[in-house]
Coordinates of C-alpha atoms in Angstrom, one line a residue:
M1 CA -32.5 -3.1 15.0
S2 CA -28.8 -2.1 15.6
V3 CA -27.1 1.1 16.6
E4 CA -23.3 1.3 16.1
Y5 CA -21.3 4.2 17.6
F6 CA -17.8 5.1 16.4
Y7 CA -15.6 7.2 18.6
E8 CA -11.9 8.0 19.3
Q9 CA -10.1 8.0 22.7
G10 CA -9.6 11.6 23.9
C11 CA -12.1 13.0 21.4
L12 CA -14.1 15.7 23.3
K13 CA -16.9 15.7 20.8
C14 CA -17.2 11.9 21.3
E15 CA -17.4 12.3 25.0
Q16 CA -20.2 14.8 24.5
A17 CA -22.2 12.6 22.2
A18 CA -21.8 9.3 24.1
P19 CA -24.2 9.9 27.0
V20 CA -26.9 11.3 24.6
I21 CA -26.6 8.2 22.4
D22 CA -26.8 5.9 25.5
D23 CA -29.9 7.7 26.7
V24 CA -31.7 7.5 23.4
V25 CA -30.8 3.8 22.9
S26 CA -32.0 2.9 26.4
G27 CA -35.5 4.0 25.3
Y28 CA -35.6 1.2 22.7
P29 CA -35.2 -2.1 24.5
N30 CA -35.1 -4.2 21.2
T31 CA -32.1 -2.3 19.9
N32 CA -28.7 -3.9 19.8
F33 CA -26.1 -1.2 20.7
S34 CA -22.3 -1.5 19.9
S35 CA -19.5 1.0 20.3
Y36 CA -16.2 0.9 18.4
E37 CA -12.9 2.7 18.8
I38 CA -12.3 3.7 15.2
K39 CA -8.6 2.8 15.1
S40 CA -9.5 -0.9 15.8
A41 CA -12.6 -1.0 13.6
F42 CA -11.7 1.2 10.6
S43 CA -12.6 -1.4 8.0
L44 CA -16.2 -1.6 9.4
A45 CA -16.5 2.2 9.6
K46 CA -15.2 2.5 6.0
N47 CA -17.9 0.1 4.8
Y48 CA -20.5 2.6 6.2
G49 CA -18.6 5.6 4.7
V50 CA -17.6 6.8 8.2
T51 CA -14.2 8.5 8.2
T52 CA -14.6 11.0 11.1
V53 CA -15.9 10.7 14.6
P54 CA -18.2 10.8 16.4
A55 CA -20.6 8.9 14.1
V56 CA -23.6 6.8 14.6
V57 CA -24.9 4.1 12.2
V58 CA -28.4 2.9 12.5
N59 CA -29.3 -0.5 11.1
G60 CA -26.3 -0.4 8.8
S61 CA -28.0 2.2 6.6
I62 CA -28.5 5.6 8.3
V63 CA -25.3 7.5 9.2
I64 CA -25.4 10.4 11.6
S65 CA -22.1 12.4 11.8
Y66 CA -21.0 15.4 13.8
N67 CA -21.6 17.7 10.9
D68 CA -25.3 16.6 10.9
Y69 CA -26.0 18.1 14.3
E70 CA -23.0 20.4 14.8
G71 CA -22.6 19.8 18.5
D72 CA -26.3 20.4 19.4
V73 CA -27.0 17.4 21.6
E74 CA -30.8 17.9 21.4
T75 CA -30.6 17.7 17.6
L76 CA -28.5 14.6 18.0
S77 CA -31.1 13.0 20.3
S78 CA -33.9 13.9 17.9
M79 CA -32.1 12.6 14.8
L80 CA -31.2 9.4 16.5
S81 CA -34.7 8.7 17.7
E82 CA -36.1 9.4 14.3
A83 CA -33.5 7.2 12.6
I84 CA -34.3 4.3 14.9
E85 CA -38.0 4.5 14.3
A86 CA -37.7 5.1 10.5
A87 CA -34.7 2.8 9.7
P88 CA -35.5 0.1 7.0
V89 CA -35.6 -3.5 8.2
R90 CA -32.2 -5.1 7.9
N91 CA -31.9 -8.4 6.1
S92 CA -31.1 -10.9 8.9
N93 CA -31.3 -14.0 6.8
A94 CA -28.8 -16.4 8.3
E95 CA -27.9 -18.0 4.9
S96 CA -27.2 -14.6 3.5
D97 CA -25.0 -13.7 6.4
K98 CA -23.2 -17.0 6.0
I99 CA -22.5 -16.4 2.3
K100 CA -21.3 -12.9 3.0
T101 CA -18.9 -14.2 5.6
L102 CA -17.6 -16.8 3.3
S103 CA -17.0 -14.3 0.6
E104 CA -15.1 -12.0 2.9
R105 CA -13.0 -14.9 4.1
T106 CA -12.2 -15.9 0.5
L107 CA -11.1 -12.4 -0.3
D108 CA -8.9 -12.3 2.8
D109 CA -7.4 -15.6 1.9
Q110 CA -6.5 -14.2 -1.5
T111 CA -4.9 -11.1 -0.1
P112 CA -1.4 -12.6 0.4
T113 CA -1.4 -13.9 -3.2
V114 CA -2.4 -10.5 -4.6
I115 CA 0.3 -8.8 -2.6
F116 CA 3.0 -11.3 -3.6
I117 CA 2.1 -10.9 -7.3
A118 CA 2.2 -7.1 -7.0
G119 CA 5.7 -7.4 -5.4
L120 CA 6.9 -9.5 -8.3
L121 CA 5.5 -6.9 -10.7
A122 CA 7.5 -4.2 -9.0
G123 CA 10.6 -6.5 -8.9
F124 CA 10.5 -7.3 -12.6
N125 CA 11.4 -3.7 -13.5
P126 CA 13.8 -2.4 -16.0
C127 CA 15.4 -0.2 -13.4
L128 CA 16.3 -3.1 -11.1
I129 CA 17.4 -5.2 -14.0
A130 CA 19.7 -2.4 -15.2
V131 CA 21.2 -1.9 -11.8
M132 CA 21.8 -5.7 -11.4
A133 CA 23.5 -5.8 -14.8
F134 CA 25.6 -2.8 -13.8
L135 CA 26.6 -4.3 -10.4
A136 CA 27.5 -7.6 -12.1
S137 CA 29.6 -5.9 -14.6
A138 CA 31.4 -3.9 -11.9
I139 CA 32.2 -7.1 -10.0
V140 CA 33.4 -8.9 -13.1
S141 CA 35.5 -6.0 -14.4
S142 CA 37.2 -5.8 -11.0
G143 CA 38.0 -9.4 -10.9
G144 CA 35.6 -10.2 -8.1
S145 CA 34.6 -13.7 -7.2
R146 CA 31.2 -15.5 -7.1
K147 CA 31.1 -14.9 -3.4
D148 CA 31.6 -11.2 -3.9
M149 CA 28.7 -11.1 -6.3
L150 CA 26.4 -13.0 -3.9
V151 CA 27.4 -10.8 -1.0
L152 CA 26.7 -7.7 -3.1
V153 CA 23.3 -9.0 -4.2
I154 CA 22.3 -9.9 -0.6
G155 CA 23.4 -6.5 0.7
F156 CA 21.6 -4.6 -2.1
C157 CA 18.4 -6.6 -1.5
A158 CA 18.6 -6.1 2.2
G159 CA 18.9 -2.4 1.8
I160 CA 15.8 -2.3 -0.4
F161 CA 13.8 -4.6 2.0
V162 CA 14.7 -2.7 5.2
T163 CA 14.1 0.8 3.7
Y164 CA 10.6 -0.2 2.4
M165 CA 9.7 -1.8 5.7
V166 CA 10.8 1.2 7.7
V167 CA 9.1 3.7 5.5
G168 CA 5.9 1.6 5.0
F169 CA 5.5 0.8 8.7
G170 CA 6.2 4.5 9.6
I171 CA 3.5 5.7 7.3
F172 CA 1.1 3.0 8.5
N173 CA 1.7 3.7 12.2
T174 CA 1.4 7.4 11.7
I175 CA -2.0 7.2 10.0
N176 CA -3.2 4.6 12.6
S177 CA -2.3 7.1 15.3
F178 CA -4.2 9.9 13.5
P179 CA -7.1 8.3 11.7
G180 CA -8.6 11.7 10.8
I181 CA -6.0 12.1 8.1
R182 CA -6.4 8.5 6.8
D183 CA -8.9 9.3 4.1
M184 CA -6.8 12.2 2.8
I185 CA -3.6 10.1 2.7
T186 CA -5.2 7.1 1.0
S187 CA -6.7 9.4 -1.7
F188 CA -3.3 11.0 -2.2
L189 CA -1.7 7.5 -2.6
V190 CA -4.3 6.5 -5.2
V191 CA -3.6 9.7 -7.1
L192 CA 0.2 9.0 -6.9
V193 CA -0.3 5.5 -8.2
A194 CA -2.3 6.8 -11.2
V195 CA 0.3 9.6 -11.8
F196 CA 3.2 7.0 -11.8
G197 CA 1.1 4.8 -14.1
I198 CA 0.8 7.7 -16.6
W199 CA 4.5 8.4 -16.2
H200 CA 5.4 4.8 -17.0
I201 CA 3.3 5.1 -20.2
Y202 CA 5.0 8.4 -21.1
D203 CA 8.4 6.8 -20.4
A204 CA 7.6 4.0 -22.9
Y205 CA 7.0 6.7 -25.5
Y206 CA 10.1 8.7 -24.3
I207 CA 12.3 5.6 -24.6
K208 CA 11.0 4.8 -28.1
K209 CA 11.6 8.3 -29.3
N210 CA 14.9 9.1 -27.5
S211 CA 16.4 5.6 -26.8
K212 CA 16.8 6.6 -23.2
S213 CA 14.5 6.7 -20.1
S214 CA 13.1 9.7 -18.4
F215 CA 13.9 8.0 -15.1
K216 CA 17.4 9.3 -14.3
T217 CA 19.9 7.5 -12.1
P218 CA 22.0 10.0 -10.1
H219 CA 25.7 9.9 -10.8
S220 CA 26.4 9.9 -7.1
F221 CA 24.6 6.5 -6.9
V222 CA 26.8 5.1 -9.7
D223 CA 29.9 6.4 -8.0
L224 CA 28.9 4.9 -4.7
M225 CA 28.3 1.4 -6.2
N226 CA 31.6 1.6 -8.0
H227 CA 33.2 1.5 -4.5
A228 CA 31.5 -1.8 -3.7
R229 CA 34.6 -3.9 -3.7
G230 CA 36.7 -5.9 -1.2
K231 CA 35.7 -5.8 2.5
N232 CA 33.2 -2.9 2.0
I233 CA 30.9 -4.8 -0.4
L234 CA 28.2 -5.7 2.1
L235 CA 28.0 -2.2 3.7
I236 CA 28.2 -0.3 0.4
S237 CA 25.7 -2.5 -1.3
F238 CA 23.3 -2.3 1.6
I239 CA 23.5 1.5 1.6
G240 CA 23.1 1.5 -2.2
G241 CA 20.0 -0.7 -2.0
G242 CA 18.5 1.8 0.5
I243 CA 19.3 4.8 -1.7
F244 CA 18.1 3.0 -4.8
S245 CA 14.7 2.3 -3.2
L246 CA 14.3 6.1 -2.5
V247 CA 15.7 7.7 -5.7
K248 CA 13.9 5.2 -7.9
A249 CA 10.5 5.5 -6.2
P250 CA 8.8 6.6 -9.4
C251 CA 10.3 3.6 -11.2
V252 CA 9.9 0.9 -8.5
G253 CA 7.7 2.3 -5.7
A254 CA 4.4 2.9 -7.5
V255 CA 3.1 -0.6 -6.8
Y256 CA 4.4 -0.3 -3.2
L257 CA 2.1 2.8 -2.8
M258 CA -0.8 0.7 -4.1
I259 CA -0.1 -2.1 -1.5
L260 CA 0.2 0.5 1.2
E261 CA -3.2 2.0 0.4
M262 CA -4.7 -1.5 0.6
L263 CA -3.1 -2.0 4.0
L264 CA -4.4 1.3 5.3
S265 CA -7.9 0.2 4.6
G266 CA -7.5 -2.6 7.2
S267 CA -7.2 -2.4 11.0
N268 CA -4.8 -5.3 11.9
T269 CA -1.3 -3.9 12.4
V270 CA 0.3 -7.4 12.7
N271 CA -1.2 -8.4 9.3
A272 CA -0.2 -5.1 7.8
V273 CA 3.5 -5.7 8.8
L274 CA 3.4 -9.3 7.6
Y275 CA 1.9 -8.2 4.3
M276 CA 4.5 -5.5 3.9
G277 CA 7.2 -8.0 4.6
L278 CA 5.7 -10.4 2.0
Y279 CA 5.5 -7.6 -0.6
N280 CA 9.1 -6.5 0.0
F281 CA 10.3 -10.1 -0.2
A282 CA 8.6 -10.5 -3.6
V283 CA 10.2 -7.2 -4.8
V284 CA 13.7 -8.4 -4.0
L285 CA 13.1 -12.1 -5.1
P286 CA 13.7 -11.4 -8.8
I287 CA 16.9 -9.6 -7.8
L288 CA 18.1 -12.5 -5.7
V289 CA 17.4 -15.0 -8.5
L290 CA 19.0 -12.8 -11.1
G291 CA 22.0 -12.2 -8.9
A292 CA 22.5 -15.9 -8.3
L293 CA 22.3 -16.5 -12.0
L294 CA 24.9 -13.8 -12.6
A295 CA 27.1 -15.1 -9.9
F296 CA 27.1 -18.6 -11.5
G297 CA 27.8 -17.6 -15.1
L298 CA 25.0 -15.6 -16.6
D299 CA 26.4 -12.9 -18.9
P300 CA 25.7 -9.4 -17.6
E301 CA 25.7 -8.1 -21.2
A302 CA 22.9 -10.6 -22.0
V303 CA 20.8 -9.3 -19.2
N304 CA 21.4 -5.7 -20.3
D305 CA 20.6 -6.5 -23.9
F306 CA 17.3 -8.1 -22.8
R307 CA 16.5 -5.0 -20.8
E308 CA 17.2 -2.7 -23.7
K309 CA 15.0 -4.7 -26.1
R310 CA 12.0 -5.1 -23.8
R311 CA 12.0 -2.0 -21.5
V312 CA 9.4 -0.2 -23.7
E313 CA 7.0 -3.1 -23.4
V314 CA 7.7 -3.5 -19.6
R315 CA 7.1 0.3 -19.0
L316 CA 3.8 0.2 -21.1
I317 CA 2.4 -2.8 -19.4
T318 CA 3.4 -1.5 -15.9
G319 CA 1.8 1.8 -16.6
V320 CA -1.5 0.3 -17.7
I321 CA -1.6 -2.0 -14.7
L322 CA -0.9 0.9 -12.3
I323 CA -3.7 3.0 -13.8
L324 CA -6.1 0.0 -13.6
L325 CA -5.1 -0.6 -10.0
A326 CA -5.7 3.1 -9.1
V327 CA -9.2 2.9 -10.5
L328 CA -10.0 -0.3 -8.6
L329 CA -8.6 1.1 -5.4
Q330 CA -10.7 4.3 -5.8
L331 CA -13.8 2.2 -6.4
N332 CA -13.0 0.1 -3.3
I333 CA -13.0 -3.0 -5.4
I334 CA -9.6 -4.1 -4.0

């Protein structure tokens, strides 16, 4: 028999419930009691369907939340006693536990691969390809060297990487500090991913009908990048990459939201930061490769022609994948 108590530091309701739970559990000597600060054990709490504190889980199957007893400690004591006495026997088969642990470890081992592939999916995007073709053309037309092109690409990628890291870590850290809003934010992110997926599919139709995208690039961004020449290439391209990552969020950032939602379901901040870094590196990797090819002779017009011919298919495939990912996230399959 197990009793698991989830609480949050500074929570007055938790402080009120804790001595009642301790008193009840002490009356059942064969009960294994564990308490968890929800910030550090959110994955475990989520498996039980616990998103608010205080909450008690008996034998991994019966959940008692604050709404069940509404602050009445006598009701809490009675409910907990009844749950301990009536809880179904938990499967304690050692082999079953071993298989489950192995399965969870395998899933964790696959997480970096999933994140890296998702980053590549976002990186191979018509918006990014179009911008790279534009930047290459700007350098070529201004008589810039290969070195100028490489510096521009590195600065642009660094701007995207740093912006996504700062924004992602900011959101992750905020929600870890206020776990009560986590469920609302993650649901919002899932909806956004689905909406962006639908928008990508609509954009495929829009492009086919109007020969242009519904994703608009601000003229101010184009004007800024036109100044990326000479000694200011690195700075302007870095600022341009940061701006691009924000103004093109519907075009590029939908998969990023999906990754962020996956990270929010975990509890390890270090892993979350590393995974965000891996994802952001995968996003800029296609740009780095394409930029290097452009710097060493690839025709920018050829890149732009490929984008024009295939952007409907890319939009459609991306939209379908995003909607599928939103469904899988909502069902907690990934």
